[in-house]
CSV table of C-alpha atoms in Angstrom, one decimal:
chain,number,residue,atom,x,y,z
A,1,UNK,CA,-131.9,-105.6,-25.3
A,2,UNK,CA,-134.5,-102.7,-25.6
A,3,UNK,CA,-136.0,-102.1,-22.1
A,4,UNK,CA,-140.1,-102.9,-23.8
A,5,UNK,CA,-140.3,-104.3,-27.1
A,6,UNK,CA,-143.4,-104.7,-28.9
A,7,UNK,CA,-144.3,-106.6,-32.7
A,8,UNK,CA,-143.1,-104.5,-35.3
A,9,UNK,CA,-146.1,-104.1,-37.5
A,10,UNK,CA,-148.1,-102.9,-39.2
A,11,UNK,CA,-150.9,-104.9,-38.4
A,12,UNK,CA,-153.3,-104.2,-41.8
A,13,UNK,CA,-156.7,-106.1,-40.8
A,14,UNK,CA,-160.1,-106.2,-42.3
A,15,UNK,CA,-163.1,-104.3,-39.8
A,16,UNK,CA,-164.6,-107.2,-37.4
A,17,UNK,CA,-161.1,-108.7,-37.2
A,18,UNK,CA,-159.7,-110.1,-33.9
A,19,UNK,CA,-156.1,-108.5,-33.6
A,20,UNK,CA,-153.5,-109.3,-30.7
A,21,UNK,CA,-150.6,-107.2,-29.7
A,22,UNK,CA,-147.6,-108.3,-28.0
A,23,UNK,CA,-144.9,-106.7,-25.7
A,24,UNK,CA,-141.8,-107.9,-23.6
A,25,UNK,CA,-140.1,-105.8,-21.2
A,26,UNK,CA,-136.9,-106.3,-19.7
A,27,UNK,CA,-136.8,-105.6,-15.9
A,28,UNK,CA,-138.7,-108.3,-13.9
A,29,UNK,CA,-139.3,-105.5,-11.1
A,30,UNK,CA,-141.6,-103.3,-13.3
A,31,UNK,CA,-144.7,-103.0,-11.4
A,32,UNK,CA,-147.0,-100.6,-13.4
A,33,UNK,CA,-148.3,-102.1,-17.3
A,34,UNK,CA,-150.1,-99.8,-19.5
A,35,UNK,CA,-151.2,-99.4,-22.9
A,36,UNK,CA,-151.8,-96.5,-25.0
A,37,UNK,CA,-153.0,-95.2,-28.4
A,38,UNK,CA,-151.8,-92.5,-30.4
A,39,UNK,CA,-153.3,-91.4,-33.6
A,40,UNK,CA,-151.2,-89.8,-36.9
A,41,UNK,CA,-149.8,-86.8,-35.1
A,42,UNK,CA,-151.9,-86.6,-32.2
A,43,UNK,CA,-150.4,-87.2,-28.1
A,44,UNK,CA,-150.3,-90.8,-26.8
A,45,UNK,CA,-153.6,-91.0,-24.7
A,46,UNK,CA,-154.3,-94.0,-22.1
A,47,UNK,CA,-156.2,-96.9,-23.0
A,48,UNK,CA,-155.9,-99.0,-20.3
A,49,UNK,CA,-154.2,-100.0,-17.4
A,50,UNK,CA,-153.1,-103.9,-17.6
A,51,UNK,CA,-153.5,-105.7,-14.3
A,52,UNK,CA,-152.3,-109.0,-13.0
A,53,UNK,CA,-155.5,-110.7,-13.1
A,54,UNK,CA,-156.1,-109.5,-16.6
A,55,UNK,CA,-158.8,-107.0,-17.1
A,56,UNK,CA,-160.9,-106.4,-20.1
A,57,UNK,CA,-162.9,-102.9,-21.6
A,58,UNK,CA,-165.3,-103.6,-24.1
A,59,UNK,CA,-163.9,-104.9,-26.8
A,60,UNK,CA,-160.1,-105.1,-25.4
A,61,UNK,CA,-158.6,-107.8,-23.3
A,62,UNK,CA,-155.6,-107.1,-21.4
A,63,UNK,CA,-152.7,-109.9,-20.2
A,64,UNK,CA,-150.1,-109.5,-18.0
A,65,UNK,CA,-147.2,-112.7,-17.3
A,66,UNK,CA,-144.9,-111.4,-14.9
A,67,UNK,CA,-142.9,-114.8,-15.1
A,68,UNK,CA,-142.4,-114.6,-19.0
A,69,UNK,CA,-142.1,-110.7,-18.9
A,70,UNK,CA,-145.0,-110.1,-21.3
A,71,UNK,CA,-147.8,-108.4,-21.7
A,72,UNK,CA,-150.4,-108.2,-24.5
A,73,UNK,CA,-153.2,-106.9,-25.8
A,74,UNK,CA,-156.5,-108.0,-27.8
A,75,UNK,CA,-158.7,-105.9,-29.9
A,76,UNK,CA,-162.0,-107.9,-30.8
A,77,UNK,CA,-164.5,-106.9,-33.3
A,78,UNK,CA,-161.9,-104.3,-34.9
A,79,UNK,CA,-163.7,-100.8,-36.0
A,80,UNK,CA,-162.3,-98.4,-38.1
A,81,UNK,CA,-161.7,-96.2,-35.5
A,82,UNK,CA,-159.1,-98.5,-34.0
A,83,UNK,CA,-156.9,-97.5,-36.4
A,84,UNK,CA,-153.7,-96.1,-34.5
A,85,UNK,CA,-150.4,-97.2,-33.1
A,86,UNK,CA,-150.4,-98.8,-29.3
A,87,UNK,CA,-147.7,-98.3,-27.2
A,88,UNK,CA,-146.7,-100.6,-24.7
A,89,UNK,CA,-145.7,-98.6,-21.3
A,90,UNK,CA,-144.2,-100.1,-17.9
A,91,UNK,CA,-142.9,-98.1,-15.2
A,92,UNK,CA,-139.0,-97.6,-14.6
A,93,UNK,CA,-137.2,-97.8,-11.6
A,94,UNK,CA,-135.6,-94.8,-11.5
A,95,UNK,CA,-134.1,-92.8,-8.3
A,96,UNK,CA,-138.3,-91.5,-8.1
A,97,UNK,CA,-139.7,-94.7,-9.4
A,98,UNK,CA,-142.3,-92.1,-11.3
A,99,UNK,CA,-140.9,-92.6,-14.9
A,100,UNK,CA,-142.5,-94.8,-17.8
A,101,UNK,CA,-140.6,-96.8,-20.6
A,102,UNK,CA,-142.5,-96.7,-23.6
A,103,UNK,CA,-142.1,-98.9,-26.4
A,104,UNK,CA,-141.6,-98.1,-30.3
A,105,UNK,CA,-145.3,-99.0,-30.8
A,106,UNK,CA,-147.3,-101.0,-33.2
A,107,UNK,CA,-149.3,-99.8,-36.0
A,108,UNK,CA,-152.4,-100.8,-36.9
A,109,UNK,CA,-154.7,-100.0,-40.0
A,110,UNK,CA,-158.4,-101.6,-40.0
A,111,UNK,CA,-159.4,-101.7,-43.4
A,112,UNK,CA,-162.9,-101.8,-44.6
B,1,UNK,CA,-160.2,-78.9,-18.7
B,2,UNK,CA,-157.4,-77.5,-20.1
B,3,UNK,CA,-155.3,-80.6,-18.9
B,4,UNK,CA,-151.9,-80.5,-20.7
B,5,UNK,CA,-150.8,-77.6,-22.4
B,6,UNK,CA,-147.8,-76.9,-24.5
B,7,UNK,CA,-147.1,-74.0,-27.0
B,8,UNK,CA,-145.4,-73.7,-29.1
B,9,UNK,CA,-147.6,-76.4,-31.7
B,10,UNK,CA,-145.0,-76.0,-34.1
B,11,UNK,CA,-141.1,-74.5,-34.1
B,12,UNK,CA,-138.5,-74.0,-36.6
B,13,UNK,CA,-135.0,-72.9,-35.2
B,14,UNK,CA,-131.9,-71.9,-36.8
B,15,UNK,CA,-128.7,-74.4,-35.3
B,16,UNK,CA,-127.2,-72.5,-32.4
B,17,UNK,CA,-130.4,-70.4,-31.7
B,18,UNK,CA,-131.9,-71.4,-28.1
B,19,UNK,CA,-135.8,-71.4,-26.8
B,20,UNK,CA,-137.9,-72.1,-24.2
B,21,UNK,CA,-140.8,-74.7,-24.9
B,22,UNK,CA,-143.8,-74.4,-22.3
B,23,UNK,CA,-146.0,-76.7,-20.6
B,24,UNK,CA,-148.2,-76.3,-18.1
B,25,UNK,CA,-151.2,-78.8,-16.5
B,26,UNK,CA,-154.2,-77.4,-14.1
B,27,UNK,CA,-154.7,-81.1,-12.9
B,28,UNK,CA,-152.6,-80.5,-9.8
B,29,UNK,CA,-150.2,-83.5,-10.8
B,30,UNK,CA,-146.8,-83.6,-8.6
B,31,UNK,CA,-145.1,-85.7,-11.2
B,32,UNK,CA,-144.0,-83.5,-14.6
B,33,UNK,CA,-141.9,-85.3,-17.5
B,34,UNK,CA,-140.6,-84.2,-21.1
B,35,UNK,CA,-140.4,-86.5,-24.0
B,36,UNK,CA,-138.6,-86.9,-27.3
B,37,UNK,CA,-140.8,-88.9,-30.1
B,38,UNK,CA,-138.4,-89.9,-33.2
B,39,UNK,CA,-139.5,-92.1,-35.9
B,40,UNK,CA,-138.7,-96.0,-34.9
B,41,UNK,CA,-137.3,-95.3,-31.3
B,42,UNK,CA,-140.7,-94.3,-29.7
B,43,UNK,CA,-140.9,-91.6,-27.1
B,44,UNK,CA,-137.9,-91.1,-25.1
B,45,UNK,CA,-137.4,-89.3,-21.3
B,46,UNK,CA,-135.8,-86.2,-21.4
B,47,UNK,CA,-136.1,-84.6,-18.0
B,48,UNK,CA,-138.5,-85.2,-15.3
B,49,UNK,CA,-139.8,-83.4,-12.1
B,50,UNK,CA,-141.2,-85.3,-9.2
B,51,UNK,CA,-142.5,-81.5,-7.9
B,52,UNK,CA,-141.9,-78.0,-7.7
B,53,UNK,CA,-138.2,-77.8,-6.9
B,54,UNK,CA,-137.0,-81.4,-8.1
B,55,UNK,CA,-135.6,-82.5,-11.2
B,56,UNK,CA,-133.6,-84.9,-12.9
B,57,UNK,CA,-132.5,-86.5,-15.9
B,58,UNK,CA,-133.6,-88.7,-18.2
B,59,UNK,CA,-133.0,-90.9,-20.8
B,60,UNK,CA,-131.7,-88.2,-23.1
B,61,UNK,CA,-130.9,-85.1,-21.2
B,62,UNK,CA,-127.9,-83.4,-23.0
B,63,UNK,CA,-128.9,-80.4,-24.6
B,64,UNK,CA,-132.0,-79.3,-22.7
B,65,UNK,CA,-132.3,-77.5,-19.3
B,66,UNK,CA,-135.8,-77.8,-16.9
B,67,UNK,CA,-136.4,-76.1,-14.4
B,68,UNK,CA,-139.9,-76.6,-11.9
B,69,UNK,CA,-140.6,-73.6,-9.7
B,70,UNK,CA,-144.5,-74.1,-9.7
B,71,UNK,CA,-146.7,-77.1,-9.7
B,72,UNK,CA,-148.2,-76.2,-12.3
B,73,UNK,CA,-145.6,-74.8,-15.1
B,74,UNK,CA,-142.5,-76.9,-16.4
B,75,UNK,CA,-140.6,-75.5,-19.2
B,76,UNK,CA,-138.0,-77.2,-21.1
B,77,UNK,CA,-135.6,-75.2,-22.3
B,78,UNK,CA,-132.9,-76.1,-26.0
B,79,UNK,CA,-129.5,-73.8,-24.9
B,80,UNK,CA,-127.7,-74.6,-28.2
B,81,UNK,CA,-130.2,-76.4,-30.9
B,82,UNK,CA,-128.6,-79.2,-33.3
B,83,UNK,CA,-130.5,-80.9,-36.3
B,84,UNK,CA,-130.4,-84.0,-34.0
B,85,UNK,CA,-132.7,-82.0,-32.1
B,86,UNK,CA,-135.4,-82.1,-34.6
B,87,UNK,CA,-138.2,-84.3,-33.2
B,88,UNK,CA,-141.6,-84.1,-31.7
B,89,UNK,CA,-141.9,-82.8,-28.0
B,90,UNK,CA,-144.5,-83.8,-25.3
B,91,UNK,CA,-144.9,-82.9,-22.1
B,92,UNK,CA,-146.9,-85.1,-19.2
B,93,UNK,CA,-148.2,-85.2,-16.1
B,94,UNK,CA,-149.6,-87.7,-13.7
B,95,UNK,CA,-150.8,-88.3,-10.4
B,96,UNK,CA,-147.9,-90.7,-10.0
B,97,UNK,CA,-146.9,-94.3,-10.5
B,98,UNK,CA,-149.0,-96.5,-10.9
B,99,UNK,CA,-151.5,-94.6,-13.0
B,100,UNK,CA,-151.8,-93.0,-16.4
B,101,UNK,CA,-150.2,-90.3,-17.8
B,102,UNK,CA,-151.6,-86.8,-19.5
B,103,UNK,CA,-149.7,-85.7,-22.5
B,104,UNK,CA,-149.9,-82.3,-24.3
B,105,UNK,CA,-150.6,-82.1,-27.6
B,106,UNK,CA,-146.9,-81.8,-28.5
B,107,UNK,CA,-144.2,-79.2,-30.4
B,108,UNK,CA,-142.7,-80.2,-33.7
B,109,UNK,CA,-139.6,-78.8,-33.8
B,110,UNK,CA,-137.1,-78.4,-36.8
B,111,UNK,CA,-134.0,-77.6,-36.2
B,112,UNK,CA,-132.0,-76.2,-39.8
């Protein structure tokens, strides 16, 4: 099993379109969520940190369930703009416990 | 800011031909990492450095050398290059777990 899995994709959806995101990571002692965006050849940039409690930024909503292992994400009132591929990150517990697992992504086109 | 930076943008090598790719980050960040990005398998830990003097390997080390005798500079160095090589390169830094990660604007590399 992957260590963080995320919903294939693509996710095609029309502009003003709520859109969810899902991801499942393996190791129940991650402690650090994260998710990020990356445009067509461009570097991953941070979009937000995920936080037990949930946390929200605008238009997107954050979940964390430790118990289940899963983590999502919900884009409201899609723009164009959104149009990217999210990555799903949690932090691995190696001899540092500084590194990040990222997963494969999922893309997603907001069409007008 | 400068942030980030890595150079070259863009690499084509010959198999067997080695180079140094270079990154560097004015943040101040202790915690230094290299990643792989292939199509499907999302980005993948080459070697990491926890600060200037301390390495170690990653998901995927075999094949590339690091080395960290600054805070500031970590290169990442291909002794032998292989076609499997071919991929896109970004460095990172952060302040640590626990919060985000900068990435550079990446090398595509093609290895022939």
């Amino acid at each position: 099993r992957k260590e963080v899995e995320q919903d294939p994709g693509p996710f095609n959806v029309p502009e003003g379109a709520t859109v969810a995101f899902n991801c499942t990571y393996s190791n129940s002692a991650s402690q650090s969520f994260f998710w990020y965006r990356q445009d067509c050849r461009k570097e991953p940039k941070l979009l937000m940190s995920v936080y037990s409690s949930g946390n929200e930024d605008g238009r997107f909503t954050a979940q964390l369930n430790r118990a289940s292992q899963y983590i999502s994400l919900l884009i409201r009132d899609s723009k164009l703009s959104d149009s990217a591929t999210y990555l799903c990150v949690v932090n691995a517990l190696d001899n540092y416990g500084q590194n990040f697992v990222f997963g494969p992504g999922t893309r997603l086109s907001v069409l007008p | 800011n400068a942030g980030v930076t890595q150079t070259p943008k863009f690499q084509v090598l010959k198999t067997g031909q080695s180079m140094t790719l270079q990154c560097a980050q004015d943040m101040n960040h202790e915690y230094m990492s290299w990643y792989r990005q292939d199509p499907g398998m999302g980005l993948r830990l080459i070697h990491y450095s926890v600060g200037a003097g301390i390495t170690d390997q990653g998901e995927v080390p075999n094949g590339y050398n690091v080395s960290r005798s600054t805070t500031e500079d970590f290169p990442l160095r291909l002794l032998s290059a292989a076609p499997s090589q071919t991929s896109v390169y970004f460095c990172a830094s952060s302040y640590g777990q626990g919060v985000g990660t900068f990435f550079g604007q990446g090398t595509r590399l093609t290895v022939v």
